[in-house]
Structures are given as structure tokens and as C-alpha cells.
Short mmCIF file of C-alpha atoms in Angstrom, two decimals:
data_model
loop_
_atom_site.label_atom_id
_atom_site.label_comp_id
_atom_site.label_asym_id
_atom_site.label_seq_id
_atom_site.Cartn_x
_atom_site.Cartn_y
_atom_site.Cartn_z
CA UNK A 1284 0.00 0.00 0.00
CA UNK A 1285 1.28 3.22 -0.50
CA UNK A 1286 0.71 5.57 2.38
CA UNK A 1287 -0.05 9.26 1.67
CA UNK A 1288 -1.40 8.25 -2.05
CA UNK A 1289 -4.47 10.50 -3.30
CA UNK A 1290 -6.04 7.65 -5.35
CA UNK A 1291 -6.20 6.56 -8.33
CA UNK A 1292 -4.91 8.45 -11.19
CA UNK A 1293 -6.37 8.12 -15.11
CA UNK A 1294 -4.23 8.65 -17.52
CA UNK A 1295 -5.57 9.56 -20.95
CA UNK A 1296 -3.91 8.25 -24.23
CA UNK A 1297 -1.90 10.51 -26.94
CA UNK A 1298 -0.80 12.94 -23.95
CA UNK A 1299 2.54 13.74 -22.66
CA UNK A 1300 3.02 13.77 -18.56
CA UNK A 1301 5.84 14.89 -16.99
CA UNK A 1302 6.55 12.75 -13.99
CA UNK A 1303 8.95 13.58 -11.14
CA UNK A 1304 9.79 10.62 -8.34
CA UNK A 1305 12.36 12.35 -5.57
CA UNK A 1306 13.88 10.76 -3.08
CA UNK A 1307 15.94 12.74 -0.12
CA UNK A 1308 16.70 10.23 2.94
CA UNK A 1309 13.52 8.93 3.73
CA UNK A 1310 11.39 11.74 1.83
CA UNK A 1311 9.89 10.50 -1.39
CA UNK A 1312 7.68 12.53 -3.60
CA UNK A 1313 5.94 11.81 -6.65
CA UNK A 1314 4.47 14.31 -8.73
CA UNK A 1315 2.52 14.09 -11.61
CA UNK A 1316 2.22 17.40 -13.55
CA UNK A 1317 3.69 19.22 -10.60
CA UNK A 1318 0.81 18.07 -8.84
CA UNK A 1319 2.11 15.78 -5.66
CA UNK A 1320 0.14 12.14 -6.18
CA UNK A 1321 2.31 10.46 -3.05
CA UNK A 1322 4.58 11.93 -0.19
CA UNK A 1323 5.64 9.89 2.50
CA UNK A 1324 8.42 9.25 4.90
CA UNK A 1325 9.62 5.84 5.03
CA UNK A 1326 13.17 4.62 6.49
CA UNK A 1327 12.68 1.43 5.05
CA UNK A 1328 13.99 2.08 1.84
CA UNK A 1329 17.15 4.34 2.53
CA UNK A 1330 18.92 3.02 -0.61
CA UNK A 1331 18.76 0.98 -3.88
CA UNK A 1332 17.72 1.08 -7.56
CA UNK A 1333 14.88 1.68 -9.54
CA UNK A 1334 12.80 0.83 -12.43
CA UNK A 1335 10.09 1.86 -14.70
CA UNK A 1336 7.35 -0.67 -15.54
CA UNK A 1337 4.09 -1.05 -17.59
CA UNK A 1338 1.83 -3.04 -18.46
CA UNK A 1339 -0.28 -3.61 -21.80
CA UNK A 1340 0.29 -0.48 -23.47
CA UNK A 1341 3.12 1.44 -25.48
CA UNK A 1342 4.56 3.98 -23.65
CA UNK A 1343 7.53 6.35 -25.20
CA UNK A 1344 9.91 8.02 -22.56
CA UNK A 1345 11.69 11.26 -23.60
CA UNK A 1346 14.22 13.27 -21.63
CA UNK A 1347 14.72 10.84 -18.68
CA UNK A 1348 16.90 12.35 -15.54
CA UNK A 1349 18.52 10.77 -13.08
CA UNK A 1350 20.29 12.58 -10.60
#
């Protein structure tokens, strides 16, 4: 379960999103839009890797950051 999540999010097809996961210690944010869709403070996770996964659909990634 994610704690501090706002719901569920649609997403509607054809339409670029600009998606922004931070993480700062225990701090992570993710933002959709600018909009925050999940904060939370977790020491569980205090390092690691990450990855980007879907399901069932094409999905084109353009100008990805990592910092």
C-alpha cells in the first residue's frame, strides 16, 4: 500500500506527462504534472535502484533524468 497516495490516477492516451519521483533520505515525492500524487516518509527504503514498468500499453519516454 502506498501511504499518503491521493487515489487513483487516469491517464488519458496521446498525452505527454511529466513525472517527477524524488527521493531525499527517507522523503519521497511523486508528482505528476507538478501536482504531488504520493509523499511519504519511510526509512525502510534508505537506498537501492529503480525501475520503470508497464503493463499492456506502449509507452515512449523522452528526456529521462537521473540525478
Amino acid at each position: 500500500p502506498f501511504l499518503g497516495a491521493t487515489g487513483p490516477r487516469t491517464f488519458a492516451t496521446d498525452t505527454w506527462y511529466t513525472l517527477r519521483l524524488s527521493i531525499n533520505g527517507s522523503r519521497i515525492v511523486f508528482e505528476v504534472d507538478g501536482v504531488p500524487q504520493l509523499q511519504v516518509d519511510d526509512p525502510t527504503f534508505s537506498w537501492g535502484t529503480f525501475g520503470v514498468r508497464t503493463d499492456y500499453v506502449d509507452t515512449y519516454v523522452e528526456d529521462l533524468k537521473v540525478y
